[in-house]
XYZ file of C-alpha atoms in Angstrom:
388
model
C 154.404 145.289 84.878
C 151.811 143.024 86.520
C 150.609 140.131 84.579
C 147.618 140.922 82.375
C 145.022 138.151 82.688
C 142.010 137.605 80.488
C 138.525 137.406 81.991
C 137.914 133.795 83.145
C 134.437 133.707 81.569
C 136.054 134.779 78.242
C 138.730 132.121 78.606
C 136.083 129.421 78.870
C 133.855 131.106 76.320
C 130.747 131.220 78.564
C 128.534 133.997 79.909
C 128.807 135.247 83.452
C 125.636 133.528 84.416
C 126.674 130.140 83.133
C 125.555 127.102 85.085
C 128.011 124.561 86.605
C 127.183 122.094 83.786
C 127.895 124.729 81.112
C 131.212 125.504 82.767
C 132.163 121.833 82.905
C 131.119 121.279 79.248
C 133.184 124.311 78.123
C 136.234 123.216 80.226
C 136.244 119.685 78.909
C 136.122 120.779 75.322
C 138.931 123.322 75.725
C 141.063 121.019 77.864
C 140.887 118.321 75.341
C 141.686 120.791 72.474
C 144.795 122.210 74.163
C 146.026 119.151 76.119
C 149.832 118.902 75.918
C 149.593 115.198 74.979
C 147.622 116.161 71.862
C 149.866 119.186 71.049
C 153.431 118.024 71.767
C 156.000 120.823 71.748
C 153.287 123.471 71.139
C 154.067 126.165 73.738
C 151.082 128.242 72.796
C 148.767 125.272 73.369
C 150.396 124.534 76.675
C 149.856 128.114 77.808
C 146.149 127.920 76.722
C 145.778 124.615 78.583
C 147.126 126.249 81.826
C 144.868 129.280 81.352
C 141.836 127.091 80.876
C 142.612 125.042 83.974
C 143.137 128.191 86.067
C 139.834 129.669 84.912
C 137.901 126.467 85.616
C 139.504 125.991 89.047
C 138.190 129.430 90.122
C 134.809 129.383 88.436
C 133.903 125.786 89.514
C 134.357 126.687 93.157
C 131.270 128.657 94.346
C 133.310 130.651 96.986
C 136.129 131.556 94.644
C 133.633 132.371 91.890
C 131.751 134.747 94.244
C 134.913 136.599 95.136
C 135.926 136.738 91.432
C 132.565 138.155 90.460
C 132.875 140.821 93.124
C 136.542 141.798 92.945
C 137.852 140.261 89.690
C 141.289 138.637 89.664
C 142.286 140.535 92.812
C 139.643 138.601 94.734
C 141.219 135.226 93.955
C 144.905 136.026 93.406
C 146.602 138.201 95.971
C 149.646 138.602 93.640
C 147.577 140.088 90.885
C 148.050 143.866 90.579
C 149.239 144.254 94.183
C 152.790 145.306 93.391
C 154.294 147.111 90.435
C 153.694 150.738 89.696
C 153.646 152.698 86.508
C 150.366 153.867 84.925
C 148.442 150.939 86.410
C 148.162 152.534 89.866
C 146.729 155.822 91.030
C 147.664 158.013 88.058
C 151.100 156.522 87.911
C 151.779 156.798 91.709
C 154.167 154.014 92.869
C 152.268 151.957 95.428
C 155.457 150.148 96.537
C 154.861 146.825 98.205
C 151.418 147.308 99.837
C 148.098 146.637 98.110
C 144.770 148.313 97.752
C 143.564 146.286 100.822
C 146.101 148.146 102.927
C 145.014 151.529 101.674
C 141.313 150.882 102.102
C 141.922 149.235 105.460
C 143.634 152.375 106.748
C 140.495 154.442 105.988
C 137.743 151.926 106.930
C 139.502 150.325 109.878
C 139.564 146.995 108.353
C 141.491 145.119 105.884
C 138.353 143.009 105.214
C 137.042 142.398 101.662
C 140.064 143.560 99.669
C 142.451 140.755 100.653
C 144.906 142.702 102.785
C 144.158 142.387 106.515
C 141.688 139.730 107.513
C 142.530 137.201 110.166
C 144.924 134.727 108.801
C 144.597 132.172 111.528
C 140.984 131.347 111.228
C 139.439 127.989 110.028
C 140.769 127.136 106.528
C 139.469 124.392 104.294
C 142.008 121.762 103.443
C 143.629 121.214 100.025
C 141.626 119.318 97.479
C 143.409 116.406 95.866
C 143.194 114.972 92.358
C 143.541 111.371 91.132
C 142.864 109.479 87.943
C 141.161 106.116 87.266
C 140.951 104.181 84.051
C 138.039 101.751 83.449
C 136.751 99.604 80.614
C 133.783 100.375 78.388
C 131.846 97.608 80.058
C 132.663 98.964 83.522
C 131.369 102.349 82.485
C 128.196 100.721 81.343
C 127.534 98.735 84.494
C 129.276 100.790 87.191
C 132.016 99.450 89.359
C 134.239 100.007 92.371
C 137.921 100.908 92.167
C 140.550 101.171 94.914
C 142.988 103.972 94.714
C 145.953 104.960 96.801
C 146.399 108.640 97.863
C 148.718 110.604 100.090
C 147.029 113.348 102.045
C 147.591 115.531 105.046
C 145.593 114.512 108.194
C 145.133 116.043 111.589
C 147.824 114.821 114.000
C 146.374 112.358 116.432
C 148.896 113.148 119.176
C 148.221 116.885 119.379
C 144.761 116.894 117.854
C 145.832 119.547 115.378
C 147.170 122.094 117.974
C 150.812 121.556 117.028
C 151.712 121.493 120.735
C 153.369 118.611 122.560
C 151.011 116.796 124.850
C 150.432 118.592 128.107
C 151.480 121.996 126.731
C 149.573 124.938 125.092
C 150.495 127.651 122.698
C 151.059 131.253 123.757
C 149.049 134.017 122.155
C 151.390 136.047 120.080
C 152.274 139.252 122.046
C 152.874 141.304 118.861
C 149.596 140.664 117.004
C 147.570 139.580 120.046
C 146.380 136.512 118.188
C 145.097 138.181 115.042
C 147.983 137.063 112.853
C 148.495 140.540 111.422
C 150.013 143.823 112.457
C 149.413 147.358 111.251
C 152.406 149.389 110.120
C 152.820 153.040 109.289
C 154.361 153.883 105.978
C 155.211 157.061 104.065
C 155.880 159.149 107.146
C 152.721 158.039 108.855
C 150.438 158.964 105.934
C 149.467 155.408 105.160
C 148.768 152.504 107.496
C 149.159 148.988 106.086
C 148.301 145.613 107.409
C 150.742 142.788 106.991
C 151.403 139.299 108.300
C 152.873 139.228 111.749
C 156.585 138.315 111.447
C 156.750 136.903 114.953
C 154.141 134.118 114.610
C 154.061 133.910 110.817
C 150.366 134.709 110.708
C 149.211 131.906 113.010
C 148.488 134.234 115.957
C 150.189 131.896 118.357
C 153.688 130.825 119.412
C 154.376 127.211 120.085
C 157.249 126.757 122.575
C 157.069 122.910 122.703
C 156.176 121.592 119.291
C 154.528 118.147 118.942
C 157.194 115.590 117.903
C 154.852 113.735 115.612
C 153.945 116.650 113.364
C 156.747 119.108 114.148
C 154.272 121.750 115.298
C 152.262 121.833 112.086
C 149.245 120.049 113.545
C 149.140 117.691 110.555
C 150.922 114.507 109.297
C 150.914 112.961 105.802
C 149.491 109.452 105.434
C 148.983 107.074 102.598
C 145.407 105.815 102.341
C 143.438 103.402 100.264
C 140.125 104.841 99.113
C 137.352 102.749 97.506
C 135.662 104.813 94.766
C 132.118 103.842 93.588
C 131.896 104.723 89.937
C 128.244 105.058 88.767
C 126.927 103.337 85.759
C 126.837 105.475 82.628
C 129.897 107.652 83.484
C 131.594 109.022 80.408
C 135.199 109.526 79.439
C 136.647 112.813 80.858
C 134.000 113.166 83.633
C 135.028 113.458 87.255
C 133.756 112.253 90.669
C 134.112 114.464 93.776
C 134.366 112.768 97.188
C 133.612 115.399 99.823
C 135.960 115.566 102.736
C 138.413 112.941 101.342
C 141.138 115.593 100.637
C 143.712 116.984 103.001
C 142.736 118.067 106.496
C 141.735 121.729 107.158
C 143.542 124.116 109.453
C 142.333 125.567 112.701
C 139.207 123.480 112.678
C 138.414 124.001 109.032
C 136.842 121.245 106.941
C 138.845 118.751 104.908
C 139.265 119.292 101.231
C 137.770 117.070 98.526
C 139.124 114.220 96.431
C 138.401 114.782 92.678
C 138.801 111.755 90.538
C 139.109 112.029 86.790
C 137.678 109.106 84.786
C 139.195 107.683 81.606
C 137.182 105.092 79.678
C 139.100 102.783 77.408
C 137.739 102.575 73.780
C 135.802 99.476 72.777
C 136.769 97.517 69.717
C 133.210 97.427 68.367
C 131.084 100.052 70.123
C 131.278 103.839 69.747
C 129.567 106.109 72.216
C 127.988 109.551 72.121
C 126.237 110.470 75.375
C 123.903 107.650 76.192
C 123.774 106.396 72.563
C 125.901 103.469 71.349
C 126.786 102.896 67.628
C 127.704 99.615 66.052
C 128.601 98.584 62.464
C 127.158 95.099 61.736
C 128.630 93.195 58.839
C 126.264 91.056 56.795
C 126.589 88.928 53.672
C 125.111 89.985 50.375
C 122.738 87.055 50.587
C 121.561 88.055 54.147
C 120.947 91.663 52.938
C 119.000 90.498 49.923
C 116.914 87.747 51.479
C 116.755 88.804 55.133
C 118.142 86.854 58.032
C 117.970 86.219 61.765
C 121.089 87.748 63.311
C 122.634 87.982 66.741
C 123.585 91.573 67.533
C 126.176 92.308 70.251
C 125.116 94.799 72.858
C 126.466 95.849 76.229
C 124.025 93.436 77.815
C 125.131 90.546 75.613
C 123.905 89.271 72.247
C 120.280 89.713 71.208
C 118.344 88.147 68.343
C 117.304 90.586 65.612
C 115.503 90.116 62.210
C 117.255 91.753 59.266
C 114.533 92.651 56.726
C 114.993 91.393 53.197
C 116.167 93.927 50.676
C 118.210 95.884 53.280
C 120.421 98.408 51.597
C 124.093 99.037 52.620
C 124.440 101.836 55.173
C 120.915 101.384 56.573
C 120.698 102.167 60.252
C 118.362 100.445 62.694
C 117.562 101.402 66.314
C 117.597 99.007 69.318
C 115.645 100.897 71.931
C 116.926 100.792 75.504
C 120.166 99.079 74.537
C 122.401 102.097 75.003
C 124.273 103.511 77.978
C 122.381 104.160 81.259
C 122.128 107.826 82.324
C 124.358 108.745 85.289
C 121.404 110.169 87.132
C 119.596 106.787 86.833
C 116.880 108.090 84.567
C 116.533 105.481 81.823
C 118.926 104.343 79.132
C 119.832 105.430 75.627
C 119.489 103.458 72.388
C 121.846 101.436 70.238
C 122.117 102.246 66.606
C 123.073 99.400 64.229
C 124.413 100.355 60.745
C 124.406 97.540 58.205
C 127.714 96.954 56.352
C 127.305 94.620 53.417
C 130.410 92.574 52.792
C 131.355 92.026 49.168
C 132.752 88.499 48.596
C 136.362 88.157 47.470
C 138.366 85.412 45.689
C 135.272 83.868 44.036
C 135.643 80.443 42.258
C 134.786 80.100 38.625
C 131.450 78.430 39.526
C 130.579 81.216 41.930
C 131.283 83.782 39.292
C 129.072 81.982 36.806
C 126.253 81.806 39.291
C 126.499 85.523 39.942
C 126.456 86.217 36.168
C 123.366 84.115 35.765
C 121.799 86.015 38.670
C 122.748 89.319 36.841
C 121.105 88.054 33.632
C 117.993 87.185 35.584
C 117.969 90.711 37.012
C 118.309 92.187 33.551
C 121.766 93.714 34.212
C 123.924 94.542 31.203
C 127.352 92.883 30.901
C 126.255 89.815 32.859
C 126.677 87.313 29.968
C 128.377 84.159 30.885
C 132.034 83.923 29.849
C 131.589 80.279 28.677
C 128.478 80.857 26.547
C 130.366 81.048 23.144
C 132.798 78.311 24.142
C 129.908 76.073 25.171
C 128.251 76.546 21.815
C 131.462 75.703 19.902
C 132.077 72.611 22.102
C 128.531 71.557 21.559
C 128.849 71.943 17.753
C 131.859 69.549 17.581
C 130.303 67.113 19.933
C 127.298 66.796 17.667
C 129.613 66.261 14.547
C 131.407 63.419 16.259
C 128.128 61.714 17.080
C 126.947 61.817 13.423
C 130.093 60.121 12.247
């Protein structure tokens, strides 16, 4: 039986008209939820993670998404539903090893939109590559440059991508006449199917003298250092796409892209939510009660700030414009400072007595001094000695 796949929009939990930002947001949430590192040994989560990645890979690519919207899974996966018989075909008719594109191509002279018989040797976009970069919280705030090393396929300089040795040219395939496909009769001539030309392998040409540098492929693999400019305000889990920095295309097609996933290391003091930064600021009981001039750490350095007297524990203040910059360059967020009053420990006897006197002055119950009775007794005997 052919693999039964869920609708990609359903997998990501978005509507068919979802924007690119909505797709990205849904993907990031689900990818983090089902990531194998967070679900070790969970096969179900691993399968979900693969399903989410497959759905996003198709829907985030405008060309693939267009084909998917028009033809479903068959438009982006040539192996989906092409083989296999049973009740899934035409009323249980066994379609054998040719697909619907072959059938429609025989009637409409084509092999075009159903994936069966288009030209296979036309310009093809190169493969997109992925890389990962880890940066600090401060680097995310200010922006930075990072150098990464990638290995990609590039057009062979010796043959200029033709695959032929210098001074030679390829022969047009005599079987497919350069189309890369041939038409075959099946079922006693009832059906005509289109398939890859076996003589040229779908390239439409035959190379008699292959280029020694690339072996006739027209491309060679090189290791390259790429400098990546990371914009200020980028968040953990976001990605940067560098157009044309992926592998070289084929037959004159454009190069693929380089997609770089960003990981931001956590900060020991700051927490982040979008462009907002959150900080817990410890203060003493005395500072909270009487007020104080404090130095508050921010991503720009320490700033002076006045703590109002009588500030209660858990009170949150806002420092406007001290948050993360927006990636698009439009302003900055705010920093939110939550006051955390520290209760003193290991008090001395004198300190405890001072606090009890303070409690008495505030009218608190149970704040009597531990030494009040002892002091009175001691004073009584001291007076008796003086009289004698």
